[in-house]
Tab-separated table of C-alpha atoms and ligand atoms in Angstrom:
chain	number	residue	atom	x	y	z
A	739	MET	CA	-38.054	-149.075	2.366
A	740	VAL	CA	-36.770	-147.200	5.652
A	741	PRO	CA	-39.904	-146.444	7.840
A	742	TYR	CA	-39.690	-143.397	9.770
A	743	TYR	CA	-40.891	-144.992	13.175
A	744	PRO	CA	-42.175	-148.440	12.893
A	745	LEU	CA	-44.046	-148.808	16.332
A	746	ASP	CA	-45.290	-152.073	15.614
A	747	ARG	CA	-41.368	-153.273	15.360
A	748	VAL	CA	-40.606	-151.364	18.478
A	749	ASN	CA	-43.411	-152.880	20.430
A	750	ALA	CA	-42.949	-156.349	19.334
A	751	ALA	CA	-39.623	-156.547	21.031
A	752	PHE	CA	-41.500	-156.341	24.453
A	753	ARG	CA	-43.860	-159.109	23.737
A	754	PRO	CA	-44.833	-161.577	25.400
A	755	ALA	CA	-44.036	-159.493	28.633
A	756	LEU	CA	-46.677	-157.184	27.275
A	757	SER	CA	-49.464	-159.362	26.790
A	758	ALA	CA	-48.810	-161.041	30.183
A	759	ALA	CA	-48.828	-157.355	31.871
A	760	ILE	CA	-52.046	-156.567	30.159
A	761	GLU	CA	-53.497	-159.692	31.210
A	762	GLN	CA	-52.694	-159.375	34.558
A	763	VAL	CA	-54.679	-155.901	34.831
A	764	VAL	CA	-57.678	-157.336	33.049
A	765	SER	CA	-57.871	-160.422	35.472
A	766	SER	CA	-57.270	-157.762	38.636
A	767	GLY	CA	-60.693	-156.181	38.097
A	768	TRP	CA	-58.783	-152.427	38.735
A	769	TYR	CA	-58.502	-150.605	35.488
A	770	VAL	CA	-58.519	-146.807	37.224
A	771	GLY	CA	-56.164	-146.100	40.041
A	772	GLY	CA	-55.259	-149.376	40.844
A	773	GLU	CA	-51.896	-151.135	41.811
A	774	ALA	CA	-50.505	-151.117	38.377
A	775	LEU	CA	-50.878	-147.384	38.518
A	776	SER	CA	-48.975	-146.876	42.034
A	777	ASP	CA	-46.392	-149.636	41.050
A	778	PHE	CA	-45.385	-147.359	37.922
A	779	GLU	CA	-45.629	-143.934	39.505
A	780	THR	CA	-43.424	-145.577	42.237
A	781	ALA	CA	-40.884	-147.010	39.730
A	782	PHE	CA	-40.810	-143.674	37.240
A	783	ALA	CA	-40.265	-141.302	40.169
A	784	ARG	CA	-37.164	-143.676	41.233
A	785	TYR	CA	-36.144	-143.594	37.725
A	786	VAL	CA	-36.002	-139.725	37.517
A	787	GLY	CA	-34.781	-139.650	40.992
A	788	VAL	CA	-37.625	-137.643	42.643
A	789	PRO	CA	-39.956	-138.675	45.293
A	790	HIS	CA	-43.222	-137.865	43.764
A	791	CYS	CA	-44.869	-139.026	40.193
A	792	VAL	CA	-48.728	-138.557	39.633
A	793	GLY	CA	-49.533	-140.022	36.290
A	794	VAL	CA	-52.167	-137.940	34.398
A	795	GLY	CA	-54.012	-138.533	30.831
A	796	ASN	CA	-51.601	-137.168	28.477
A	797	GLY	CA	-48.363	-134.568	28.033
A	798	LEU	CA	-50.395	-131.619	27.690
A	799	ASP	CA	-52.497	-132.336	30.999
A	800	ALA	CA	-49.150	-132.915	32.643
A	801	LEU	CA	-47.867	-129.402	31.634
A	802	THR	CA	-51.283	-127.743	32.319
A	803	LEU	CA	-51.859	-129.449	35.597
A	804	SER	CA	-48.349	-128.447	36.990
A	805	LEU	CA	-49.113	-124.758	35.954
A	806	GLN	CA	-52.619	-124.781	37.551
A	807	ALA	CA	-51.222	-126.112	40.648
A	808	MET	CA	-48.550	-123.584	40.806
A	809	GLY	CA	-50.889	-121.039	39.910
A	810	LEU	CA	-53.100	-122.011	42.989
A	811	ARG	CA	-50.507	-121.550	45.321
A	812	TYR	CA	-48.775	-118.440	44.269
A	813	GLY	CA	-52.077	-116.766	43.427
A	814	TRP	CA	-51.027	-116.131	39.410
A	815	THR	CA	-53.580	-113.730	37.649
A	816	ALA	CA	-54.601	-113.901	34.088
A	817	GLU	CA	-51.786	-111.413	33.576
A	818	ALA	CA	-49.214	-113.842	34.671
A	819	GLU	CA	-46.570	-114.559	31.848
A	820	VAL	CA	-44.976	-117.893	30.982
A	821	VAL	CA	-42.188	-118.140	29.085
A	822	VAL	CA	-42.281	-120.812	26.469
A	823	PRO	CA	-39.900	-121.828	23.287
A	824	ALA	CA	-41.018	-119.771	19.874
A	825	PHE	CA	-40.158	-123.334	18.539
A	826	THR	CA	-41.600	-126.661	20.396
A	827	PHE	CA	-44.692	-128.909	19.926
A	828	VAL	CA	-47.722	-126.632	20.375
A	829	ALA	CA	-48.720	-128.465	23.310
A	830	THR	CA	-45.982	-126.488	25.518
A	831	ALA	CA	-48.012	-123.070	24.638
A	832	LEU	CA	-51.413	-124.336	24.706
A	833	ALA	CA	-51.016	-125.864	28.539
A	834	VAL	CA	-50.073	-122.249	29.372
A	835	VAL	CA	-53.387	-121.015	27.884
A	836	ARG	CA	-55.196	-123.753	29.039
A	837	ALA	CA	-54.123	-122.884	32.435
A	838	GLY	CA	-55.087	-119.485	32.363
A	839	TYR	CA	-51.915	-117.461	31.629
A	840	ARG	CA	-50.362	-115.547	28.921
A	841	PRO	CA	-47.475	-117.733	26.767
A	842	VAL	CA	-44.456	-115.513	25.762
A	843	PHE	CA	-42.158	-116.712	23.236
A	844	ALA	CA	-38.266	-116.851	23.713
A	845	ASP	CA	-36.359	-117.935	20.726
A	846	VAL	CA	-34.075	-120.811	20.626
A	847	ASP	CA	-30.173	-121.357	20.602
A	848	PRO	CA	-29.280	-121.762	16.776
A	849	LEU	CA	-27.267	-124.769	17.291
A	850	LEU	CA	-29.229	-126.502	19.884
A	851	ALA	CA	-32.837	-125.812	19.233
A	852	VAL	CA	-33.534	-125.150	23.010
A	853	VAL	CA	-33.942	-121.906	24.956
A	854	THR	CA	-31.084	-120.736	26.944
A	855	PRO	CA	-30.330	-118.142	29.418
A	856	ARG	CA	-29.531	-116.173	26.336
A	857	THR	CA	-32.721	-116.261	24.584
A	858	ILE	CA	-34.997	-116.373	27.716
A	859	GLU	CA	-33.712	-113.117	29.770
A	860	PRO	CA	-34.835	-110.613	27.105
A	861	VAL	CA	-38.337	-111.612	27.295
A	862	VAL	CA	-38.567	-111.998	30.958
A	863	THR	CA	-40.745	-109.014	32.551
A	864	PRO	CA	-42.186	-108.220	36.124
A	865	ARG	CA	-45.353	-110.155	35.088
A	866	THR	CA	-43.234	-113.431	34.267
A	867	VAL	CA	-44.192	-116.090	36.912
A	868	ALA	CA	-42.473	-119.232	35.194
A	869	LEU	CA	-40.421	-120.860	32.367
A	870	VAL	CA	-41.396	-123.914	30.614
A	871	PRO	CA	-38.033	-125.025	29.048
A	872	VAL	CA	-38.395	-127.934	26.553
A	873	HIS	CA	-35.931	-130.654	25.904
A	874	LEU	CA	-36.517	-130.480	22.486
A	875	TYR	CA	-35.877	-133.746	20.165
A	876	GLY	CA	-34.185	-135.273	23.516
A	877	LEU	CA	-31.445	-132.663	24.086
A	878	PRO	CA	-31.769	-131.265	27.548
A	879	ALA	CA	-32.173	-127.561	27.766
A	880	PRO	CA	-28.965	-125.945	29.866
A	881	MET	CA	-31.099	-126.598	33.347
A	882	ASP	CA	-28.477	-125.699	35.831
A	883	ALA	CA	-27.886	-122.423	34.001
A	884	ILE	CA	-31.917	-121.976	33.631
A	885	MET	CA	-32.427	-122.739	37.362
A	886	ALA	CA	-30.061	-119.951	38.326
A	887	LEU	CA	-31.745	-117.516	36.180
A	888	ALA	CA	-35.199	-118.833	37.658
A	889	GLU	CA	-33.925	-118.380	41.016
A	890	ALA	CA	-32.579	-114.876	40.473
A	891	HIS	CA	-35.876	-113.657	39.230
A	892	GLY	CA	-38.070	-115.750	41.432
A	893	LEU	CA	-39.796	-117.699	38.888
A	894	GLN	CA	-41.271	-121.232	38.899
A	895	VAL	CA	-39.702	-123.809	36.394
A	896	VAL	CA	-42.039	-126.785	34.627
A	897	GLU	CA	-39.648	-128.844	32.554
A	898	ASP	CA	-41.332	-129.998	29.343
A	899	ALA	CA	-39.465	-133.309	29.033
A	900	ALA	CA	-41.870	-135.033	26.577
A	901	GLN	CA	-39.164	-135.876	24.455
A	902	ALA	CA	-36.409	-136.582	26.641
A	903	HIS	CA	-37.007	-139.714	29.197
A	904	GLY	CA	-33.790	-140.670	30.454
A	905	ALA	CA	-31.636	-137.561	29.501
A	906	ARG	CA	-29.085	-136.141	31.834
A	907	VAL	CA	-27.764	-132.820	32.450
A	908	ALA	CA	-24.660	-133.239	34.783
A	909	GLY	CA	-25.601	-136.526	35.814
A	910	ARG	CA	-29.024	-135.719	36.931
A	911	ARG	CA	-31.940	-136.790	34.710
A	912	VAL	CA	-34.562	-133.956	32.892
A	913	GLY	CA	-37.352	-134.058	35.395
A	914	ALA	CA	-35.399	-133.892	38.379
A	915	TRP	CA	-34.037	-130.230	37.859
A	916	GLY	CA	-37.129	-127.937	37.764
A	917	HIS	CA	-40.074	-127.161	40.451
A	918	ALA	CA	-41.902	-129.782	38.399
A	919	ALA	CA	-41.479	-131.744	35.213
A	920	ALA	CA	-44.056	-133.131	32.515
A	921	PHE	CA	-43.568	-136.215	30.693
A	922	SER	CA	-45.776	-137.684	27.641
A	923	PHE	CA	-45.902	-141.422	26.852
A	924	TYR	CA	-47.495	-140.918	23.518
A	925	PRO	CA	-46.889	-144.428	21.560
A	926	GLY	CA	-43.935	-142.523	19.567
A	927	LYS	CA	-41.959	-141.281	22.644
A	928	ASN	CA	-38.766	-142.860	23.757
A	929	LEU	CA	-41.000	-144.271	26.731
A	930	GLY	CA	-44.291	-144.912	24.710
A	931	ALA	CA	-47.504	-146.657	26.190
A	932	LEU	CA	-49.930	-148.225	23.961
A	933	GLY	CA	-52.380	-145.360	23.940
A	934	ASP	CA	-52.347	-141.894	25.640
A	935	GLY	CA	-50.445	-141.416	28.901
A	936	GLY	CA	-48.540	-138.500	31.003
A	937	ALA	CA	-47.460	-137.961	34.468
A	938	VAL	CA	-45.878	-134.806	36.503
A	939	VAL	CA	-42.742	-135.510	38.662
A	940	THR	CA	-41.716	-133.080	41.367
A	941	SER	CA	-39.753	-133.184	44.601
A	942	ASP	CA	-42.363	-131.058	46.126
A	943	ALA	CA	-45.313	-133.206	48.123
A	944	ASP	CA	-47.638	-130.342	48.390
A	945	LEU	CA	-47.660	-129.691	44.548
A	946	ALA	CA	-48.009	-133.523	43.694
A	947	ARG	CA	-50.961	-133.781	45.925
A	948	SER	CA	-52.099	-130.519	44.125
A	949	VAL	CA	-52.017	-132.140	40.576
A	950	ARG	CA	-53.322	-135.172	41.711
A	951	LEU	CA	-56.279	-133.552	43.068
A	952	LEU	CA	-56.705	-131.168	39.912
A	953	GLY	CA	-56.652	-134.079	37.697
A	954	ASN	CA	-59.418	-136.169	39.753
A	955	TYR	CA	-62.392	-133.564	39.404
A	956	GLY	CA	-60.773	-131.338	42.114
A	957	ALA	CA	-61.499	-133.797	45.293
A	958	ALA	CA	-58.964	-135.291	47.453
A	959	ARG	CA	-61.936	-137.072	49.300
A	960	LYS	CA	-64.734	-138.672	46.597
A	961	TYR	CA	-67.715	-136.148	46.306
A	962	HIS	CA	-65.865	-133.288	47.755
A	963	HIS	CA	-64.783	-130.960	45.325
A	964	THR	CA	-62.177	-127.962	46.785
A	965	GLU	CA	-61.302	-127.149	43.221
A	966	ARG	CA	-62.604	-126.987	39.547
A	967	GLY	CA	-60.710	-129.947	38.594
A	968	VAL	CA	-60.945	-132.125	35.311
A	969	ASN	CA	-60.373	-135.914	34.617
A	970	SER	CA	-56.958	-136.646	34.013
A	971	ARG	CA	-55.375	-140.274	34.875
A	972	LEU	CA	-53.082	-142.524	33.658
A	973	ASP	CA	-54.887	-145.877	33.261
A	974	ASP	CA	-53.730	-149.151	34.591
A	975	LEU	CA	-53.413	-150.969	31.542
A	976	GLN	CA	-51.142	-147.991	30.081
A	977	ALA	CA	-49.415	-147.757	33.425
A	978	ALA	CA	-48.656	-151.810	33.515
A	979	VAL	CA	-47.394	-151.469	29.833
A	980	LEU	CA	-45.061	-148.762	30.899
A	981	SER	CA	-43.749	-150.810	33.716
A	982	VAL	CA	-42.671	-153.574	31.208
A	983	LYS	CA	-40.984	-150.842	28.995
A	984	LEU	CA	-39.501	-148.478	31.746
A	985	PRO	CA	-36.399	-151.384	32.361
A	986	LEU	CA	-35.283	-151.021	28.767
A	987	LEU	CA	-35.544	-147.443	28.471
A	988	ASP	CA	-31.725	-146.466	29.029
A	989	ALA	CA	-30.557	-149.440	26.667
A	990	HIS	CA	-32.968	-148.266	24.181
A	991	ASN	CA	-31.655	-144.736	24.683
A	992	ASP	CA	-27.995	-146.165	24.175
A	993	ARG	CA	-28.842	-147.420	20.895
A	994	ARG	CA	-30.371	-144.061	19.616
A	995	ARG	CA	-26.808	-142.455	20.547
A	996	ASN	CA	-25.327	-145.136	18.362
A	997	VAL	CA	-27.534	-144.543	15.671
A	998	ALA	CA	-27.073	-140.959	16.028
A	999	ALA	CA	-23.059	-141.380	16.197
A	1000	TYR	CA	-23.130	-143.589	12.869
A	1001	TYR	CA	-25.174	-140.625	11.330
A	1002	ALA	CA	-22.935	-138.027	12.645
A	1003	SER	CA	-19.641	-139.669	11.088
A	1004	HIS	CA	-21.273	-140.921	7.766
A	1005	LEU	CA	-23.782	-138.067	6.684
A	1006	PRO	CA	-21.812	-135.427	4.749
A	1007	ALA	CA	-21.576	-132.399	6.634
A	1008	GLU	CA	-21.493	-130.430	3.058
A	1009	VAL	CA	-25.163	-131.814	2.333
A	1010	VAL	CA	-26.750	-131.626	6.084
A	1011	ALA	CA	-25.875	-129.596	8.911
A	1012	LEU	CA	-25.745	-131.815	11.842
A	1013	PRO	CA	-27.333	-131.646	15.089
A	1014	TYR	CA	-25.131	-130.132	17.895
A	1015	GLY	CA	-22.184	-130.145	15.564
A	1016	GLY	CA	-21.943	-133.996	15.640
A	1017	ASP	CA	-21.745	-134.079	19.228
A	1018	VAL	CA	-24.052	-137.054	20.370
A	1019	ALA	CA	-23.110	-137.474	23.951
A	1020	GLN	CA	-26.001	-135.257	25.523
A	1021	SER	CA	-29.344	-136.115	23.797
A	1022	VAL	CA	-31.277	-139.370	23.880
A	1023	PHE	CA	-32.325	-138.405	20.650
A	1024	HIS	CA	-36.097	-138.676	20.333
A	1025	ILE	CA	-35.378	-137.289	16.851
A	1026	TYR	CA	-32.226	-136.787	14.873
A	1027	PRO	CA	-32.712	-133.442	12.978
A	1028	VAL	CA	-30.898	-132.131	10.099
A	1029	CYS	CA	-31.034	-128.730	8.241
A	1030	HIS	CA	-30.984	-127.977	4.937
A	1031	PRO	CA	-32.118	-124.966	2.959
A	1032	CYS	CA	-34.104	-127.168	0.162
A	1033	ARG	CA	-35.544	-129.165	3.190
A	1034	ASP	CA	-38.940	-130.050	1.345
A	1035	ALA	CA	-36.809	-131.181	-1.759
A	1036	LEU	CA	-34.441	-133.394	0.520
A	1037	GLN	CA	-37.534	-134.843	1.766
A	1038	ALA	CA	-39.415	-135.613	-1.416
A	1039	HIS	CA	-35.925	-137.150	-2.710
A	1040	LEU	CA	-35.638	-139.299	0.058
A	1041	SER	CA	-39.373	-140.685	-0.327
A	1042	ALA	CA	-39.254	-141.152	-4.091
A	1043	HIS	CA	-35.976	-142.214	-5.116
A	1044	HIS	CA	-34.755	-144.227	-2.044
A	1045	GLU	CA	-38.073	-144.890	0.050
A	1046	VAL	CA	-36.613	-143.413	3.168
A	1047	GLY	CA	-39.297	-141.920	5.490
A	1048	SER	CA	-38.810	-138.868	7.269
A	1049	LEU	CA	-41.141	-136.067	9.285
A	1050	ILE	CA	-40.659	-132.224	9.967
A	1051	HIS	CA	-40.481	-130.911	13.295
A	1052	TYR	CA	-42.115	-128.660	13.254
A	1053	PRO	CA	-42.815	-126.682	10.091
A	1054	VAL	CA	-44.413	-123.659	11.867
A	1055	ALA	CA	-42.735	-121.385	14.716
A	1056	LEU	CA	-45.337	-121.432	17.475
A	1057	PRO	CA	-45.718	-117.130	16.893
A	1058	ASP	CA	-46.564	-118.182	13.238
A	1059	GLN	CA	-49.639	-120.447	14.293
A	1060	PRO	CA	-52.834	-118.881	13.820
A	1061	ALA	CA	-54.055	-120.055	17.072
A	1062	LEU	CA	-51.173	-118.433	19.000
A	1063	ALA	CA	-50.839	-115.230	17.048
A	1064	ALA	CA	-52.634	-113.117	19.680
A	1065	PHE	CA	-49.215	-113.938	21.865
A	1066	ALA	CA	-46.544	-113.219	19.450
A	1067	ASP	CA	-44.706	-109.954	19.833
A	1068	ALA	CA	-44.712	-108.188	16.375
A	1069	ALA	CA	-41.606	-106.355	16.860
A	1070	CYS	CA	-39.591	-109.846	17.525
A	1071	LEU	CA	-38.299	-111.802	14.611
A	1072	TYR	CA	-37.782	-115.120	16.384
A	1073	PRO	CA	-34.740	-115.806	13.769
A	1074	HIS	CA	-33.766	-119.120	15.080
A	1075	ALA	CA	-37.106	-120.484	15.579
A	1076	ARG	CA	-38.093	-119.521	12.180
A	1077	ARG	CA	-35.032	-120.549	10.497
A	1078	TRP	CA	-35.305	-124.197	12.470
A	1079	ALA	CA	-39.376	-124.345	11.003
A	1080	ALA	CA	-37.819	-123.578	7.407
A	1081	GLN	CA	-35.069	-126.041	7.500
A	1082	GLU	CA	-35.500	-128.998	9.719
A	1083	LEU	CA	-35.950	-132.473	8.606
A	1084	SER	CA	-36.135	-135.680	11.033
A	1085	LEU	CA	-34.369	-138.590	9.661
A	1086	PRO	CA	-35.584	-142.246	10.947
A	1087	ILE	CA	-34.431	-142.813	14.479
A	1088	HIS	CA	-35.198	-145.797	16.660
A	1089	PRO	CA	-33.443	-148.572	18.888
A	1090	PHE	CA	-34.104	-151.438	16.307
A	1091	MET	CA	-32.815	-149.792	13.017
A	1092	THR	CA	-30.670	-152.292	11.198
A	1093	ASP	CA	-27.139	-151.593	9.744
A	1094	ALA	CA	-28.668	-151.947	6.226
A	1095	GLU	CA	-31.409	-149.485	7.088
A	1096	LEU	CA	-28.658	-146.883	8.259
A	1097	ALA	CA	-26.587	-147.268	5.200
A	1098	GLN	CA	-29.800	-147.036	3.025
A	1099	VAL	CA	-30.533	-143.574	4.739
A	1100	VAL	CA	-26.888	-142.551	4.480
A	1101	GLU	CA	-26.974	-143.393	0.611
A	1102	ALA	CA	-29.848	-141.575	0.201
A	1103	VAL	CA	-28.615	-138.209	1.736
A	1104	CYS	CA	-25.546	-138.445	-0.107
A	1105	ALA	CA	-27.356	-138.886	-3.355
A	1106	PHE	CA	-28.883	-135.545	-2.920
A	1107	GLY	CA	-25.762	-133.792	-2.558
A	1108	ARG	CA	-24.304	-135.309	-5.992
B	1920	LIG	C1	-45.473	-134.797	22.816
B	1920	LIG	C2	-45.179	-133.805	23.441
B	1920	LIG	C3	-46.164	-132.934	24.241
B	1920	LIG	C4	-47.628	-133.455	24.565
B	1920	LIG	O1	-47.762	-134.783	24.843
B	1920	LIG	P1	-48.925	-135.495	24.440
B	1920	LIG	O2	-48.998	-136.748	25.157
B	1920	LIG	O3	-49.262	-135.847	23.063
B	1920	LIG	O4	-50.345	-134.385	25.249
B	1920	LIG	C5	-45.621	-131.800	24.965
B	1920	LIG	N1	-44.561	-131.439	24.507
B	1920	LIG	C6	-43.691	-131.839	23.653
B	1920	LIG	C7	-42.404	-131.149	23.406
B	1920	LIG	C8	-44.283	-133.040	22.839
B	1920	LIG	O5	-43.107	-133.516	22.273
């Protein structure tokens, strides 16, 4: 059997260093806001290539608090519009709603599944204040062109980098392009904790301070509350775990790209449409997406006849989610978002896949075409 993502196997590779790091936090007596947190924040900021990192409770909070901090600074109102992809994980749009603004959906590129200036520009209005491009599946959105568009319209940019730790655009890491960026350390992400976690990274010291304040009950000084904040912190145990795993992130992303290269050269293109036309250079492959018009039948075939695990990311485009329907533009068809939702299937990909597992996945997909 080929599991979709065996988290136990992935984390076993980091033992006994994980156990030692956890033991050290237990002994320290500091479990929130301690040295393990500040050590990880420093290391992750350096890794991304920005001066500031603020650990928060999860990726949703990282997005929400970034937008709230910007809204406080620029005086955004409830009518302010924030452009998000019509095809992404729901958190991207929910963060806009939770921050108090209106999400506006932009369709995605048919080949890349990310937003581009071509798909963003038609939905920008005089009320638009910010863009939240998502580096979906680990493939960076075209940040150079998106930042130029934002500059031209006077918009803030928050990168949703929850699926793309370590990816680069033109040599610069994702997270170092926008005015702020949000990361998630959910266990299944490319850099995953042993529980929930997230971070905001930015080059803007005031924004970093504001995010930290909002995530700490709106207080810069204990018991003195200048904003109505929330409790959203990355705890020291998770920070210590992440510090153990960060040094191997690049090597593991390389291994993911090798898996993707194997798939690209062995999967029959007449059976499944390959991501990015088979070009594996840019993505860190959080997910290896293929498309098929009979996606559900392909998934059932893989699991029933070949014991190959697969998942669908994501079966419903955001404008079609009942919870978000109020923000959908009835006149807009979001054709590419809806096609991705109808046809995408995620094949197993992680740094510890064996050659035998890869061959089994390829054989299973080929058999579907026979
Ligand atoms: C995982 C994810 C999030 C949310 O992260 P959590 O830590 O689960 O809150 C946000 N955006 C995208 C694209 C994600 O994949």
